[in-house]
Coordinates of N, CA and C in Angstrom, one line a residue:
X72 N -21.5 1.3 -21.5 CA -21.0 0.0 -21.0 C -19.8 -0.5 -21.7
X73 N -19.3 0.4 -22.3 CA -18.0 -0.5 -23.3 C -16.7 -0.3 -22.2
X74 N -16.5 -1.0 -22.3 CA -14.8 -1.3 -21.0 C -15.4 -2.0 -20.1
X75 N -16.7 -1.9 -19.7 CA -17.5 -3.2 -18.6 C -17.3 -4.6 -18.9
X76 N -16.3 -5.2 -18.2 CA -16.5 -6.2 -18.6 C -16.3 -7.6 -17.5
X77 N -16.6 -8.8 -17.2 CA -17.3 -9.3 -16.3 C -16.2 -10.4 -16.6
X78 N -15.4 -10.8 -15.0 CA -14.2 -11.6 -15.7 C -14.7 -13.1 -16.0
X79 N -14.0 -14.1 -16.9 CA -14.4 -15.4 -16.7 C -14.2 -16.2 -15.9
X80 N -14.8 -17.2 -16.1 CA -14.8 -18.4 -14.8 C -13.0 -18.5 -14.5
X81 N -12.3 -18.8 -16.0 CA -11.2 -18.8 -15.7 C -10.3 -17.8 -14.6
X82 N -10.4 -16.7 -15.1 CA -9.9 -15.6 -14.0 C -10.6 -15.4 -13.0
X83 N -11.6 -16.3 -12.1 CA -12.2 -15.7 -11.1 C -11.3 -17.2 -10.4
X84 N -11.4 -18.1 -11.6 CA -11.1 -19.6 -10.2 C -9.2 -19.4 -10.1
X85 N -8.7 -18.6 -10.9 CA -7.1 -18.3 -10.8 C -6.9 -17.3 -9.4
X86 N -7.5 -16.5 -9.0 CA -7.6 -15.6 -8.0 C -8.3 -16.6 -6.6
X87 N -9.2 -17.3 -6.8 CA -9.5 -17.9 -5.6 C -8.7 -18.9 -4.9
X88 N -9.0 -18.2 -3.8 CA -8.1 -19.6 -2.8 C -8.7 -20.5 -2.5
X89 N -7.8 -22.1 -2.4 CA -8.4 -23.0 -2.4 C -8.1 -23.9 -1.1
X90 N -9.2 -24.2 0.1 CA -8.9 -24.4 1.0 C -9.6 -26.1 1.6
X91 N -9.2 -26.8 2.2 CA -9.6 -27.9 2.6 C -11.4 -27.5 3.1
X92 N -11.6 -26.6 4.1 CA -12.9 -26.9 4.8 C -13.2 -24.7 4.5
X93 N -13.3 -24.1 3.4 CA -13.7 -22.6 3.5 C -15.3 -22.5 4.2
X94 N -15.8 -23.2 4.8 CA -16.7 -23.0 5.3 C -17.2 -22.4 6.6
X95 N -17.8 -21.3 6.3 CA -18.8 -20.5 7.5 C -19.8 -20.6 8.2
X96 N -19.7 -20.4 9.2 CA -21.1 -20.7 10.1 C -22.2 -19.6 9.2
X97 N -23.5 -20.1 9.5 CA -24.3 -21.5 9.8 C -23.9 -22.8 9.0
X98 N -23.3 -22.6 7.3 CA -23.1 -23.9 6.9 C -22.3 -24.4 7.2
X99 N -21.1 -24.0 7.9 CA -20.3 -25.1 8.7 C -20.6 -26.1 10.2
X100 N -22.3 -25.2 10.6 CA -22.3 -25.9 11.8 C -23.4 -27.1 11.0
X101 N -24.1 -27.0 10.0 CA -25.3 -27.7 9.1 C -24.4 -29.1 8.8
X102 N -23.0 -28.6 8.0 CA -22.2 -29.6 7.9 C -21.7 -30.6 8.9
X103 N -21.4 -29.9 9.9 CA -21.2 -30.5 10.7 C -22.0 -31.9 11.6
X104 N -23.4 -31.3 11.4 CA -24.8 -32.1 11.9 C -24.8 -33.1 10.9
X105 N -24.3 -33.1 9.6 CA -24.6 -33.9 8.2 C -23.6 -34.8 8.9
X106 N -22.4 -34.6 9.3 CA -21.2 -35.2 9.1 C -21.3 -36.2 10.6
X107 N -22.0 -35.9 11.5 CA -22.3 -36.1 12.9 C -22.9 -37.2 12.3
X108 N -24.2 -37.1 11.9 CA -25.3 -38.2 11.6 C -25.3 -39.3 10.5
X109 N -23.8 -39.2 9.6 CA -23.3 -40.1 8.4 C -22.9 -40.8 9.6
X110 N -21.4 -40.3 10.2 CA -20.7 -40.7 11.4 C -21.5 -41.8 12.7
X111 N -22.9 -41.7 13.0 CA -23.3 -42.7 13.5 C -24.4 -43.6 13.2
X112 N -24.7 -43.1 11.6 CA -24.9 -44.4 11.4 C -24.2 -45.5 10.8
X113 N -23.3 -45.3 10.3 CA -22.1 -46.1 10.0 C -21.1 -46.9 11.4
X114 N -21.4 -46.0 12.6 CA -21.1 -47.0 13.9 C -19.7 -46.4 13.9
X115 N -19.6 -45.1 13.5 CA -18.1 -44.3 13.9 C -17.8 -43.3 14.9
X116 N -17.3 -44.1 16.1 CA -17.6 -42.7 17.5 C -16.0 -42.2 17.5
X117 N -16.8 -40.2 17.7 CA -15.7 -39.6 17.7 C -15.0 -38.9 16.9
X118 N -15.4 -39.1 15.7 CA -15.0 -38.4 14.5 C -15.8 -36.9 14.5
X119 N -14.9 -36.0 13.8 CA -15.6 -34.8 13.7 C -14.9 -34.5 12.5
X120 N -15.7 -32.6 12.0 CA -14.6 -32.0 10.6 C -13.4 -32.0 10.6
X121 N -12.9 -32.0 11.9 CA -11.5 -31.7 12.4 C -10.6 -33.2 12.0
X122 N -11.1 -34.1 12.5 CA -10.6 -35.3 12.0 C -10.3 -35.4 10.5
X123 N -11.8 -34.9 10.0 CA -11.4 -34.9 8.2 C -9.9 -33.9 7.8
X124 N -9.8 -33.0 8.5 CA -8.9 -32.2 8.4 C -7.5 -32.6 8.4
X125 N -7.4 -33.3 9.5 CA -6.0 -33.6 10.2 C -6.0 -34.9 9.2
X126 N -7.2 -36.0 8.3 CA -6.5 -37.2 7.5 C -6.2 -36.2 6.7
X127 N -6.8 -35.2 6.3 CA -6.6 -34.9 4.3 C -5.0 -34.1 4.5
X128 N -4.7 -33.4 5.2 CA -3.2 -32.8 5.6 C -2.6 -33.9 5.8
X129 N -2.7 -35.0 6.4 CA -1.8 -36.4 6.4 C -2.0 -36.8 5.3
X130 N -2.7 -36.7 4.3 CA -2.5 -37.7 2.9 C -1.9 -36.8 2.2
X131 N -2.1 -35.5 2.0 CA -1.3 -34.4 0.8 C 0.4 -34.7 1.5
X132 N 0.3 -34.5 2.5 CA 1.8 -35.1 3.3 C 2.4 -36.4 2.7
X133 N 1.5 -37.6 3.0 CA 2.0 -38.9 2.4 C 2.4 -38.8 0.5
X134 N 1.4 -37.7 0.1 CA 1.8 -37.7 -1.5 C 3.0 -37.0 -1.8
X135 N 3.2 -36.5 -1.1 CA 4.7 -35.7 -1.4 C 4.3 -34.1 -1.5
X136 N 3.1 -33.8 -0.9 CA 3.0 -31.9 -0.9 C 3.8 -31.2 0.0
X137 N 4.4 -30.1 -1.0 CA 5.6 -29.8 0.8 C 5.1 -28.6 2.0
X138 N 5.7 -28.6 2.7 CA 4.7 -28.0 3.7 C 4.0 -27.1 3.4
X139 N 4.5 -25.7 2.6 CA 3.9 -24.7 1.9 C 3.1 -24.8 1.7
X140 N 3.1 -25.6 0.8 CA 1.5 -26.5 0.1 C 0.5 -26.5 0.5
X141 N 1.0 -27.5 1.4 CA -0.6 -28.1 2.4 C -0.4 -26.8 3.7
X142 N -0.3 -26.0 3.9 CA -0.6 -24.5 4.2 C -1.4 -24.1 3.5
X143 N -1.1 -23.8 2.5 CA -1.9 -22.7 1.4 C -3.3 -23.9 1.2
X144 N -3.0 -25.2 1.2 CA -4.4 -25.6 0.9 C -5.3 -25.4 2.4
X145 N -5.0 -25.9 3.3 CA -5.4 -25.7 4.3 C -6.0 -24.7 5.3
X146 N -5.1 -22.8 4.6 CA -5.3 -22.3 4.9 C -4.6 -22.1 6.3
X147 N -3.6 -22.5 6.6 CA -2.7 -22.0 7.5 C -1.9 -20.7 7.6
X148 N -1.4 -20.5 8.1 CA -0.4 -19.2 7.4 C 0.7 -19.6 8.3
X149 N 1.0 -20.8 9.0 CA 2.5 -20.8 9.3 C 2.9 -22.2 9.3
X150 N 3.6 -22.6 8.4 CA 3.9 -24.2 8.2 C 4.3 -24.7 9.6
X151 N 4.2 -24.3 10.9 CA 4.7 -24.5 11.7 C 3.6 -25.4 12.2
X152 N 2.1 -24.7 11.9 CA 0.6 -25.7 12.6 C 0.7 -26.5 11.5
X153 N 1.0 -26.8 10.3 CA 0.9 -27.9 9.4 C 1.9 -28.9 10.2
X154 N 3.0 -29.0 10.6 CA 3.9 -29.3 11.1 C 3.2 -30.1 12.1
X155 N 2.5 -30.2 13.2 CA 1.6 -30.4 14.2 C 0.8 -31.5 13.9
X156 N -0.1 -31.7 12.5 CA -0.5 -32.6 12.4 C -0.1 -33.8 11.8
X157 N 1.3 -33.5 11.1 CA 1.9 -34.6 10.5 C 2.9 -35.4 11.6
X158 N 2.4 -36.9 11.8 CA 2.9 -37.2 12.6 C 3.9 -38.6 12.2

């Protein structure tokens, strides 16, 4: 076992990408039901993940992230659809 060795938290969270919504079905569609049922009982029609999506790329925009940016956070690959939701 000697040269085995198991990287740390540090080097695993440097390699991961960090993305607004990384979520897969089935927990993306679970979330979604969570996010459905916050959404009306608060008396909010209409909203979905997608909404969350399109404010939080509007606010990293409003803070000054430049397009690249909010790509790579968002997980775009062409600043061209980041582009689309800043309005």
């Amino acid at each position: 076992m000697s040269g085995l060795r198991l990287p740390t938290y540090d080097e695993r969270q440097s390699r991961a990408k960090i993305y607004l919504m990384p979520l897969h079905f089935p927990i993306k569609t679970k979330l979604y039901a969570i996010l459905r049922e916050a959404c009306d009982r608060i008396g909010i029609d209409g909203a979905s993940t997608h909404s969350f999506r399109r404010s939080g790329i509007t606010n990293l925009h409003k803070q000054g992230y430049a397009l690249h940016e909010i790509a790579q956070i968002s997980g775009h690959r062409d600043i061209t659809n980041v582009s689309h939701y800043i309005g």
